[in-house]
Amino acid sequence: MAAEAAFYPPNPAVTERAHVKSNEEYKEMYQRSIDDPDSFWSDIADGFYWKQRSTNKHSENLDVRNGRVEVEWMKGSSTNICYNVLDRHVKSGSGSKVAFFWEGNDPADSSKITYEELLKEVCKFSNVLKGKGVKRGDRVAIYLPMIVELVIAMLACARLGAVHSIVFSGFSSDSLAERILDSQAKILITSDGVYRGDKLIPLKDIADGAVEICQKANFELKHCVVVRHCIERMNKDRTNGVANGASSTDAIKWNQSLDLWWHDLMDGADEWCEPEWLDAEDPLFMLYTSGSTGRPKGVLHTCGGYMLWAATTFKYSFDYHEDDVYFCTADIGWITGHSYITYGPLANGATSVLFEGVPTFPDASRYWAIVDKYNVSKFYTAPTAVRALMTFGTEPVKKYKRTSLQVLGTVGEPINPEAWLFYYNVIGDGRCSIADTWWQTETGGHMITTLPGATPMKPGAAGLPFFGIKPVIVNDKNEELHGPCEGYLCIKQSWPGIMRTLFGNHERYEDVYFKPFPGYYYSGDGCRRDESGYYWLTGRSDDVLNVSGHRIGTAEIESALVEHDSVCEAAVVGMDHELKGQALFCFVTLAAGIDFTSELAGQLKQQVRRKVGPFASPDYIQEAPGLPKTRSGKIMRRILRKLAIGSDDHGDISTLADPAVVAQLSKGRSLAIRVAAS
Ligand code: WT7
């Protein structure tokens, strides 16, 4: 076994004023959270506003063998998360505190909004939605860039008890339509477009495409609300002949029977809207995420438990204090943005930076320019961003002071020690605590992390369980392993932030998360526990891919590929990639008489970008006359992963229906076409 990795002590300046100052203190709190979770969370709930508080203890059954899997926290208590993240702070006198510094793609574009102003805007938009017939329980699809209206729209839904379903603005028309159809959303909210770097993303145009697909499926959205965001520049670019990707002759098309301008609706809307008092177990939002098979899953979170979880993990993982300025670089379209841009920070009354742009525009020092501009003290990003910035060297980092930084968070994939050290030594100047937070869309918030004032860090290890979390590592036989070990990461008891179901499909919820290892919640991740009890994530143990921190289902890519006329069958695997973590390697079986050319490979790449979204772009495509399958027809991706990296060690191939395909694919590897942009 490898020698135990070196410990890095927490930043002393953080420890001095930390909520949790030592590992002993952490252990004490942790023990209490495990021994008596109801009283632990009830104390935390005291800090929030409840219209009515029940004395119900939480209830849970995570064991499929004992019937329906079900989790409830604080059922019978009523609250409203929007009230808790806005009104509560305004009422306690913090209304003039800045909630968000908005920083546009163009460094010259910025604005700010206080808690009081945000509350007013949210109330107005709640009234707009109400006026359009949106009621408690209705779904609202949101397809917006990183602008304040996105936060306003989601909080307005939360205020009314409508379920927001946010779709990341990098998804295609097809993906958006699929999510609208599955959630049966009443209303879609989008913007004219957004510039990221020099590139326009024509959101309205993409949304129009989705609306059309919905109409073909006989589903009518009631309205599409459009935020006027960058149409002036879109029009100007158009007049100047700058191609910007939109398909219509005007910068955007307008559908009279469906489309409504946001600003027209907001004009004159009433500035007060009474929140709906909802049960703690009423749905708050759904967010689609990919699994190893099938269509995306609508992970559903509820009001009370999620609120406690997002708020508490934010407070402790980043050791939040009132004078902090916090900057999370994620997009609200993913769970990180839901929990750690909107709900967690606002629940704590924090001031955050909301950033529309990309890390390399106008140059690779953009993040550090923002850090200095707003005196950011807590910063949260993904390993893929750290690795991308590493390629520019230290100069862009050193150009800025960054002396305000205290805690640096990371999320999305295991951080390789080299990137960790760059984060720690160069970006953090060796004096910041790093919080490597392991969690998932399904968990609602952080599950395993170090606490920045308390827990010594190890580069590459996520660390120790958060309060209330009982991780276990199990083997193939569903046996719990003890001490240092490696296996599948499962969780043993429920916690307030766990998703309650998959929208409209509780059976799939049980099948995917609770059946593989009966008695536990299964994360899908592999994990090692070391001598100090630290957890080291080793990547997915299912067929889910992680490209630049984005979770991608193999089935979605494969179904996009086989929709192309020339493709009969496809199998996609991940291969290690220096910057993206994983790159997509696609094997395609072509229809009879079709030649595998670079033109076809290019078309297939475009097909995936169009069907799923540009972030899921394939890197390599190889023709596969046959795929390695078991006799029952299951594709052996384990072998394909070896073939993709050109390895001759294919493992056991004796169970294949036709072992000869392996040699054939191995020979064909050199003819794989690289379709990734260089
Ligand atoms: C998967 C969840 C949670 C927000 C971002 C992604 C991987 C996430 C870490 C980490 C190692 C990590 C896991 C997990 N992952 N954070 N700190 N160390 N792996 O959310 O799309 O739900 O993906 O991301 O594989 O299962 P998601």
XYZ file of C-alpha atoms and ligand atoms in Angstrom:
705
model
C 0.000 0.000 0.000
C 1.263 3.470 -0.885
C 2.706 5.564 1.919
C 0.129 7.796 3.529
C -0.144 11.130 1.721
C 1.109 14.252 3.470
C -1.339 16.354 5.453
C -1.728 20.071 4.792
C -2.992 21.894 7.867
C -5.917 24.327 7.504
C -5.156 27.993 6.910
C -4.586 29.442 10.442
C -6.382 32.679 9.535
C -9.465 30.619 8.711
C -9.168 28.449 11.816
C -9.009 31.464 14.088
C -12.581 32.551 13.348
C -13.962 29.269 12.026
C -17.324 27.797 13.020
C -15.453 24.534 13.588
C -11.905 25.068 14.764
C -10.422 21.607 15.113
C -10.790 18.052 14.038
C -11.913 17.181 17.579
C -14.684 19.733 17.393
C -15.725 18.333 14.004
C -15.784 14.799 15.384
C -17.932 15.829 18.313
C -20.482 17.552 16.100
C -20.378 14.706 13.619
C -21.085 12.155 16.322
C -24.060 14.120 17.555
C -25.424 14.414 13.999
C -25.233 10.646 13.605
C -26.492 9.688 17.066
C -29.467 12.011 17.130
C -30.116 13.422 13.676
C -33.569 14.766 14.535
C -32.358 16.954 17.356
C -29.253 17.980 15.376
C -31.350 19.200 12.427
C -34.082 20.585 14.613
C -31.525 22.920 16.207
C -30.441 24.025 12.765
C -34.067 24.463 11.667
C -34.485 26.931 14.568
C -32.484 29.403 12.521
C -35.123 29.416 9.761
C -38.672 30.675 9.500
C -41.450 28.102 9.692
C -45.060 29.044 9.416
C -45.806 25.966 11.406
C -43.453 23.524 13.054
C -44.314 19.886 13.610
C -42.580 17.651 16.089
C -42.442 14.764 13.625
C -39.213 12.865 13.588
C -37.779 12.113 10.176
C -38.774 8.824 8.633
C -36.928 6.724 6.152
C -36.771 3.426 4.417
C -33.747 3.046 2.176
C -34.027 -0.726 2.035
C -35.891 -1.989 -1.037
C -36.327 -5.344 0.705
C -38.602 -3.634 3.237
C -40.998 -2.139 0.708
C -41.169 1.309 -0.839
C -38.072 3.490 -0.500
C -39.197 6.693 1.147
C -37.569 9.595 2.954
C -39.256 12.408 4.871
C -37.725 15.164 6.940
C -39.860 17.604 8.944
C -43.065 16.514 7.254
C -45.982 18.488 8.624
C -43.881 21.632 9.045
C -44.659 24.414 6.621
C -42.291 26.976 5.227
C -41.240 28.728 2.058
C -37.628 28.679 0.913
C -37.967 31.937 -1.013
C -39.178 33.638 2.167
C -36.219 32.175 4.038
C -33.600 33.279 1.534
C -35.012 36.787 0.961
C -37.764 38.139 3.242
C -36.094 36.771 6.384
C -32.950 38.829 5.720
C -34.857 41.941 4.718
C -36.961 41.684 7.891
C -33.853 41.359 10.054
C -32.427 44.571 8.599
C -30.076 43.250 5.914
C -32.179 44.438 2.983
C -29.492 46.781 1.717
C -26.814 44.076 1.666
C -25.722 43.086 -1.830
C -27.032 39.649 -2.779
C -25.280 39.503 -6.151
C -22.587 41.380 -7.938
C -23.389 40.528 -11.532
C -20.316 40.421 -13.735
C -21.040 40.237 -17.455
C -19.151 38.405 -20.141
C -17.731 41.772 -21.162
C -15.688 43.152 -18.231
C -17.328 46.529 -18.801
C -20.762 45.060 -17.992
C -21.619 44.750 -14.348
C -24.392 45.515 -11.883
C -25.481 44.648 -8.389
C -28.692 43.779 -6.644
C -29.470 43.965 -2.935
C -31.642 41.569 -0.944
C -34.434 44.122 -0.835
C -34.304 44.730 -4.583
C -34.132 41.026 -5.314
C -37.194 40.401 -3.156
C -39.119 43.058 -5.053
C -38.181 41.594 -8.438
C -39.040 38.088 -7.277
C -42.436 39.211 -5.996
C -43.127 40.940 -9.302
C -42.228 37.889 -11.322
C -44.230 35.651 -8.967
C -47.232 37.808 -9.782
C -46.456 37.549 -13.484
C -46.378 33.767 -13.268
C -49.549 33.724 -11.202
C -51.224 35.928 -13.797
C -50.292 33.370 -16.442
C -51.983 30.639 -14.469
C -48.952 29.061 -12.791
C -50.002 27.319 -9.616
C -48.495 25.242 -6.859
C -47.053 22.012 -8.255
C -46.936 23.232 -11.896
C -43.609 22.870 -13.680
C -41.791 25.821 -15.195
C -38.890 25.205 -17.579
C -36.059 27.724 -17.392
C -33.418 28.015 -20.112
C -31.444 31.124 -19.245
C -27.842 32.268 -19.125
C -26.108 33.444 -15.958
C -28.077 36.628 -15.461
C -29.992 37.886 -12.450
C -33.298 37.021 -14.130
C -32.373 33.361 -13.749
C -32.226 33.706 -9.970
C -35.404 35.798 -10.004
C -37.261 33.200 -12.069
C -36.263 30.273 -9.886
C -37.086 32.063 -6.647
C -40.435 33.222 -8.043
C -41.298 29.574 -8.725
C -40.200 28.647 -5.223
C -42.362 31.417 -3.787
C -45.452 30.021 -5.526
C -44.642 26.375 -4.926
C -44.203 25.848 -8.671
C -41.491 23.344 -9.537
C -38.628 24.835 -11.518
C -36.872 22.682 -14.032
C -33.742 24.484 -15.152
C -32.041 23.293 -18.321
C -28.388 24.263 -18.728
C -28.015 26.784 -21.559
C -25.473 24.565 -23.322
C -28.125 21.967 -24.147
C -29.549 21.637 -27.658
C -33.161 22.047 -28.874
C -33.641 18.294 -28.719
C -32.407 18.025 -25.141
C -34.473 21.011 -24.049
C -37.583 19.614 -25.750
C -37.082 16.239 -24.149
C -36.959 17.843 -20.713
C -39.980 20.073 -21.371
C -41.976 17.064 -22.520
C -40.961 14.856 -19.618
C -41.781 17.516 -17.034
C -44.911 18.739 -18.895
C -43.876 22.307 -18.178
C -46.500 25.012 -18.611
C -44.138 27.848 -19.338
C -40.644 28.223 -20.740
C -38.412 31.124 -19.768
C -35.449 32.013 -21.960
C -33.516 35.006 -23.282
C -32.738 36.376 -26.737
C -29.231 34.987 -26.505
C -25.988 35.191 -24.594
C -22.393 35.892 -25.506
C -19.796 33.658 -23.978
C -16.417 35.023 -24.933
C -16.806 36.142 -28.548
C -19.350 33.512 -29.311
C -23.107 34.043 -29.410
C -25.364 31.299 -28.126
C -28.711 32.007 -29.799
C -30.875 30.799 -26.928
C -34.210 32.004 -28.295
C -33.488 30.289 -31.570
C -32.633 27.044 -29.787
C -35.739 27.415 -27.624
C -37.842 27.920 -30.791
C -36.463 24.623 -32.046
C -37.501 22.943 -28.816
C -40.980 24.469 -28.975
C -41.385 23.097 -32.478
C -40.390 19.608 -31.361
C -42.892 19.845 -28.498
C -45.629 20.905 -30.905
C -44.877 17.928 -33.142
C -45.311 15.746 -30.082
C -48.698 17.408 -29.555
C -47.594 19.253 -26.485
C -48.432 22.928 -26.229
C -46.528 25.183 -23.898
C -48.730 28.034 -22.711
C -46.079 30.721 -22.997
C -42.470 31.414 -23.707
C -41.184 34.370 -21.672
C -38.151 36.040 -23.223
C -35.627 38.177 -21.357
C -34.206 40.967 -23.475
C -30.543 40.617 -22.770
C -28.221 41.164 -25.718
C -30.430 41.784 -28.728
C -28.766 45.134 -29.498
C -25.427 43.451 -29.971
C -27.049 40.576 -31.857
C -28.622 43.065 -34.263
C -25.406 45.017 -34.602
C -23.406 41.869 -35.334
C -25.981 40.946 -37.919
C -25.856 44.335 -39.640
C -22.079 44.134 -39.669
C -22.270 40.719 -41.236
C -20.895 38.825 -38.250
C -22.234 35.293 -38.494
C -23.724 34.467 -35.126
C -25.351 31.127 -35.544
C -29.018 32.161 -35.446
C -31.066 30.676 -38.235
C -33.613 33.437 -38.745
C -33.123 36.612 -40.706
C -33.939 38.826 -37.735
C -31.795 38.433 -34.655
C -34.668 36.502 -33.128
C -37.995 35.200 -34.399
C -41.190 36.077 -32.592
C -44.130 33.792 -32.196
C -47.106 36.056 -31.530
C -49.271 33.391 -29.960
C -46.625 32.172 -27.541
C -43.824 34.648 -26.900
C -43.930 37.403 -24.295
C -41.208 39.852 -23.333
C -40.124 39.621 -19.706
C -39.895 43.406 -19.367
C -43.421 43.926 -20.722
C -44.797 41.505 -18.178
C -42.798 42.993 -15.306
C -43.840 46.505 -16.180
C -46.484 47.388 -13.638
C -46.477 43.997 -11.879
C -47.333 44.253 -8.197
C -44.300 44.462 -5.890
C -45.672 42.225 -3.185
C -46.601 38.586 -3.421
C -47.517 36.529 -0.399
C -45.484 33.311 -0.355
C -47.304 29.988 -0.525
C -46.816 28.096 2.698
C -45.672 24.669 1.652
C -45.089 21.430 3.448
C -41.416 20.654 4.055
C -41.946 17.619 1.828
C -43.593 19.485 -1.063
C -41.499 19.511 -4.238
C -39.151 22.468 -4.751
C -37.428 21.728 -8.032
C -36.428 19.039 -10.448
C -33.169 18.853 -12.309
C -32.333 16.353 -15.012
C -29.198 14.316 -14.742
C -27.760 11.461 -16.750
C -27.443 7.850 -15.777
C -25.717 4.933 -17.405
C -28.824 3.862 -19.287
C -31.976 5.400 -20.649
C -33.206 8.952 -20.787
C -32.173 11.687 -18.331
C -33.656 11.386 -14.867
C -35.674 14.189 -13.267
C -34.128 14.317 -9.810
C -36.700 15.834 -7.463
C -35.824 17.807 -4.334
C -38.234 19.008 -1.688
C -38.519 22.291 0.210
C -37.579 21.753 3.845
C -34.788 19.197 3.837
C -33.061 20.688 0.815
C -33.150 24.144 2.402
C -31.452 22.897 5.570
C -28.917 20.905 3.595
C -27.918 23.596 1.083
C -27.688 26.234 3.812
C -25.743 24.172 6.337
C -23.251 22.677 3.909
C -22.590 26.163 2.488
C -21.995 27.556 5.959
C -19.569 24.870 7.127
C -17.825 23.722 3.942
C -16.791 27.253 3.041
C -16.794 28.467 6.648
C -19.065 31.310 5.637
C -18.999 34.607 7.545
C -21.074 37.716 7.079
C -18.295 39.802 5.526
C -17.358 37.195 2.928
C -17.661 37.721 -0.785
C -18.238 34.399 -2.418
C -17.706 33.431 -6.048
C -18.783 30.112 -7.533
C -17.882 29.692 -11.201
C -20.443 26.971 -11.914
C -23.555 27.503 -13.993
C -26.926 27.611 -12.236
C -28.067 25.113 -14.868
C -26.271 22.397 -12.878
C -26.860 21.374 -9.275
C -23.738 23.232 -8.096
C -25.360 26.485 -9.137
C -28.721 25.587 -7.582
C -27.212 24.777 -4.193
C -24.144 27.022 -4.133
C -25.084 30.097 -6.128
C -28.757 30.459 -5.335
C -30.095 28.588 -2.337
C -27.088 27.978 -0.043
C -25.514 31.440 -0.217
C -28.841 33.311 -0.084
C -30.054 31.214 2.837
C -26.981 32.465 4.707
C -27.494 36.075 3.612
C -24.253 35.977 1.639
C -22.928 38.333 -1.019
C -21.959 36.460 -4.178
C -20.554 37.121 -7.603
C -22.767 35.923 -10.453
C -20.553 35.556 -13.515
C -21.880 35.299 -17.039
C -18.637 34.707 -18.911
C -15.861 32.203 -19.363
C -12.495 31.898 -17.565
C -10.420 32.753 -20.635
C -12.181 35.891 -21.852
C -10.840 38.482 -22.423
C -7.842 36.522 -21.153
C -6.890 33.684 -18.836
C -6.689 35.941 -15.789
C -10.413 36.764 -15.761
C -11.208 34.883 -12.548
C -8.404 36.663 -10.684
C -9.454 40.025 -12.056
C -12.910 39.316 -10.611
C -11.439 38.115 -7.317
C -9.546 41.404 -6.905
C -12.414 43.552 -8.167
C -14.852 42.271 -5.544
C -12.386 41.098 -2.870
C -13.585 37.540 -3.139
C -12.772 35.530 -0.011
C -14.355 32.175 -0.879
C -13.947 30.744 -4.342
C -15.480 27.551 -5.765
C -14.586 25.982 -9.100
C -13.968 22.657 -10.882
C -10.727 20.707 -11.411
C -11.161 20.995 -15.178
C -11.034 24.810 -14.882
C -7.919 24.619 -12.702
C -6.234 22.334 -15.233
C -7.225 24.565 -18.145
C -5.804 27.612 -16.364
C -2.616 25.710 -15.481
C -1.795 25.484 -19.179
C -1.376 29.282 -19.210
C 1.256 29.114 -16.491
C 1.529 31.256 -13.385
C 1.729 34.656 -15.052
C -2.042 35.276 -15.508
C -2.570 34.328 -11.866
C 0.306 36.429 -10.502
C -0.935 39.479 -12.383
C -3.531 39.902 -9.634
C -3.091 40.084 -5.858
C -5.733 37.583 -4.720
C -4.928 38.465 -1.098
C -8.634 38.384 -0.186
C -8.868 34.630 -0.864
C -9.197 32.319 2.141
C -11.018 29.184 1.044
C -10.835 27.478 -2.341
C -13.450 24.868 -3.149
C -13.427 22.236 -5.857
C -16.159 19.994 -7.224
C -17.139 17.861 -10.182
C -14.540 15.111 -10.383
C -11.558 13.833 -8.453
C -8.877 16.531 -8.468
C -5.502 15.183 -9.517
C -2.731 16.080 -7.036
C -0.920 18.204 -9.643
C -3.972 20.434 -10.129
C -4.558 20.448 -6.352
C -1.020 21.716 -5.783
C -1.414 24.438 -8.422
C -4.673 25.479 -6.770
C -3.065 25.468 -3.341
C 0.397 26.913 -4.102
C -0.160 29.229 -7.040
C -3.786 30.364 -6.890
C -3.996 30.231 -3.095
C -0.372 31.292 -2.488
C -0.023 28.428 -0.030
C -2.209 30.126 2.575
C -5.771 29.099 1.696
C -7.714 26.051 2.794
C -8.941 23.809 0.026
C -12.323 22.093 0.275
C -12.644 19.214 -2.164
C -16.377 18.638 -1.979
C -17.729 15.316 -3.159
C -21.455 15.225 -3.857
C -24.029 14.714 -6.606
C -27.191 16.154 -8.137
C -29.015 13.477 -6.163
C -27.503 14.378 -2.790
C -28.571 18.039 -2.942
C -25.369 19.258 -1.344
C -21.909 18.373 -0.035
C -21.444 14.889 1.373
C -17.704 14.438 1.855
C -15.285 17.319 2.313
C -12.746 18.776 4.688
C -13.841 21.753 6.795
C -11.562 24.701 6.008
C -10.773 25.671 9.587
C -10.743 22.221 11.110
C -9.630 19.341 8.948
C -6.115 18.822 7.579
C -6.163 18.292 3.832
C -4.620 15.666 1.584
C -4.181 16.568 -2.087
C -6.623 14.451 -4.075
C -8.734 13.199 -1.156
C -12.255 14.521 -0.638
C -11.800 13.997 3.108
C -14.367 13.190 5.765
C -18.158 12.896 5.855
C -20.289 15.986 6.411
C -22.624 16.102 9.428
C -25.281 13.432 9.195
C -23.551 11.411 6.489
C -22.645 7.781 7.011
C -20.585 6.647 4.024
C -19.879 2.964 3.623
C -17.710 1.123 1.163
C -19.138 -2.154 -0.044
C -17.840 -4.935 -2.251
C -19.514 -6.874 -5.064
C -21.217 -9.128 -2.519
C -22.883 -6.189 -0.791
C -20.623 -6.615 2.226
C -19.645 -3.521 4.133
C -15.865 -3.154 4.305
C -14.083 -1.763 7.339
C -10.850 0.163 7.848
C -8.686 1.025 4.848
C -10.347 -0.494 1.771
C -11.611 0.126 -1.722
C -14.997 -0.562 -3.297
C -18.335 1.057 -4.134
C -19.355 4.180 -2.279
C -22.772 3.899 -0.655
C -24.569 5.894 2.027
C -26.207 4.205 4.935
C -28.787 6.581 6.378
C -30.839 9.317 4.840
C -29.951 12.993 5.215
C -32.201 16.024 4.771
C -30.945 16.862 1.254
C -31.361 13.498 -0.458
C -33.639 13.570 -3.534
C -37.037 12.079 -2.764
C -37.867 10.542 -6.125
C -37.317 10.768 -9.866
C -40.091 12.877 -11.334
C -42.887 10.590 -12.429
C -40.850 7.441 -11.974
C -40.372 6.227 -8.424
C -39.639 2.735 -9.651
C -36.603 3.907 -11.561
C -35.476 5.786 -8.426
C -35.497 2.523 -6.507
C -33.938 0.546 -9.357
C -31.016 2.874 -9.961
C -30.112 3.991 -6.462
C -31.342 1.396 -4.007
C -31.391 -1.970 -5.765
C -27.704 -2.378 -6.717
C -26.698 -2.611 -3.022
C -29.802 -3.421 -0.998
C -29.987 -1.454 2.216
C -27.980 1.493 0.923
C -28.111 4.504 -1.358
C -25.648 3.737 -4.176
C -23.677 6.700 -5.502
C -22.316 5.085 -8.661
C -18.795 6.082 -7.607
C -15.793 3.973 -6.723
C -13.950 4.967 -3.582
C -10.964 4.170 -1.367
C -10.740 4.811 2.362
C -7.229 5.316 3.747
C -5.622 4.767 7.136
C -6.866 8.115 8.436
C -10.424 7.414 7.358
C -10.191 9.851 4.432
C -12.262 9.099 1.354
C -10.597 9.171 -2.065
C -13.014 9.108 -4.972
C -11.753 6.981 -7.837
C -14.314 7.881 -10.525
C -17.599 6.384 -11.637
C -18.039 2.671 -11.293
C -20.984 2.675 -13.707
C -20.993 3.768 -17.358
C -21.568 7.428 -16.626
C -18.992 9.761 -18.203
C -17.566 12.916 -16.725
C -16.356 15.433 -19.299
C -15.123 18.731 -17.871
C -17.193 18.088 -14.767
C -20.359 17.530 -16.845
C -22.102 14.271 -16.277
C -22.935 12.566 -19.560
C -24.867 9.349 -20.060
C -23.433 6.912 -22.590
C -26.951 6.020 -23.706
C -27.726 9.614 -24.714
C -24.628 9.883 -26.920
C -25.237 6.449 -28.383
C -28.844 7.192 -29.239
C -27.782 10.447 -30.947
C -25.278 8.470 -33.036
C -27.680 5.738 -34.112
C -30.196 8.352 -35.212
C -27.799 9.051 -38.072
C -28.812 7.033 -41.155
C -25.349 5.566 -41.605
C -25.072 4.154 -38.087
C -26.585 0.837 -36.972
C -25.074 0.599 -33.565
C -22.845 2.672 -31.304
C -20.973 2.326 -28.034
C -19.292 5.188 -26.238
C -16.635 5.066 -23.543
C -14.537 7.618 -21.715
C -10.775 7.849 -21.996
C -8.495 9.912 -19.771
C -8.001 13.450 -20.979
C -5.500 15.937 -19.576
C -7.867 18.873 -19.353
C -11.385 17.510 -19.554
C -10.866 14.581 -17.207
C -12.474 12.319 -19.755
C -12.810 12.473 -23.529
C -15.500 10.678 -25.525
C -14.416 7.753 -27.660
C -17.193 6.436 -29.911
C -17.344 3.081 -31.653
C -19.828 2.979 -34.524
C -21.091 0.074 -36.577
C -22.042 1.387 -40.008
C -24.883 0.334 -42.273
C -23.996 -1.972 -45.159
C -22.177 -0.235 -47.985
C -21.279 2.904 -45.998
C -17.618 3.926 -45.952
C -16.061 5.369 -42.856
C -14.667 8.723 -43.996
C -13.565 11.820 -42.143
C -16.588 13.574 -43.616
C -18.897 11.033 -42.013
C -16.979 11.284 -38.731
C -17.464 15.044 -38.842
C -21.184 14.600 -39.438
C -21.464 12.229 -36.518
C -19.738 14.684 -34.255
C -22.167 17.407 -35.363
C -25.044 15.016 -34.809
C -24.087 14.552 -31.158
C -23.551 18.280 -30.656
C -26.957 18.982 -32.170
C -28.823 16.238 -30.348
C -27.246 16.556 -26.924
C -25.250 19.791 -26.801
C -21.788 21.097 -27.668
C -20.362 20.174 -24.257
C -20.843 16.490 -25.160
C -18.759 16.654 -28.322
C -16.998 13.385 -29.281
C -13.205 13.316 -29.442
C -12.607 10.103 -31.388
C -14.751 7.960 -33.631
C -13.720 4.468 -34.688
C -15.513 2.199 -37.075
C -16.526 -1.054 -35.385
C -17.541 -3.873 -37.701
C -18.725 -5.599 -34.515
C -18.914 -4.714 -30.827
C -17.733 -6.902 -27.950
C -20.923 -8.312 -26.444
C -21.771 -10.990 -23.961
C -23.960 -13.842 -25.124
C -26.928 -12.018 -23.670
C -26.120 -9.006 -25.846
C -24.653 -6.651 -23.260
C -21.871 -4.460 -24.618
C -18.669 -4.955 -22.607
C -17.537 -1.369 -22.157
C -14.654 -2.521 -19.967
C -13.029 -3.957 -23.103
C -13.867 -0.911 -25.214
C -12.174 1.333 -22.651
C -8.975 -0.691 -23.105
C -9.279 -0.605 -26.882
C -9.790 3.156 -26.872
C -6.442 3.747 -25.189
C -4.750 1.247 -27.467
C -4.020 -1.192 -24.650
C -3.413 -4.836 -25.510
C -4.463 -5.984 -22.084
C -8.123 -6.696 -22.793
C -8.827 -8.733 -19.667
C -11.071 -11.755 -19.780
C -12.742 -11.963 -23.181
C -13.892 -15.556 -22.913
C -17.467 -14.623 -22.059
C -17.921 -12.750 -25.326
C -20.326 -14.030 -27.931
C -17.626 -13.438 -30.544
C -14.148 -12.900 -29.048
C -12.708 -12.258 -32.534
C -14.160 -8.728 -32.624
C -11.587 -7.659 -30.047
C -8.615 -8.360 -32.312
C -10.465 -6.720 -35.170
C -11.095 -3.544 -33.162
C -7.555 -3.536 -31.845
C -6.277 -3.584 -35.411
C -8.674 -0.828 -36.415
C -7.649 1.498 -33.581
C -5.072 3.307 -35.704
C -7.847 4.236 -38.148
C -9.936 5.975 -35.493
C -10.627 9.554 -36.529
C -9.939 12.372 -34.121
C -12.833 14.799 -34.438
C -12.062 17.023 -31.454
C -11.073 20.602 -32.234
C -7.373 20.948 -31.513
C -20.579 13.047 -9.902
C -21.805 13.851 -9.667
C -21.955 17.710 -7.463
C -21.880 18.795 -8.391
C -21.129 18.577 -9.649
C -21.433 17.345 -10.414
C -18.292 13.359 -9.514
C -18.379 15.389 -8.017
C -16.504 15.221 -6.936
C -15.340 15.323 -6.120
C -14.622 13.290 -7.018
C -16.628 14.109 -7.796
C -18.714 12.015 -8.977
C -20.195 12.191 -8.733
N -17.805 14.256 -8.465
N -17.600 15.973 -7.110
N -15.132 16.359 -5.290
N -14.433 14.318 -6.204
N -15.682 13.142 -7.830
O -22.696 16.836 -10.128
O -23.434 15.982 -12.344
O -24.458 15.128 -10.223
O -22.118 14.517 -10.864
O -19.466 13.933 -10.096
O -18.471 11.037 -9.927
O -20.904 10.977 -8.727
P -23.266 15.605 -10.914
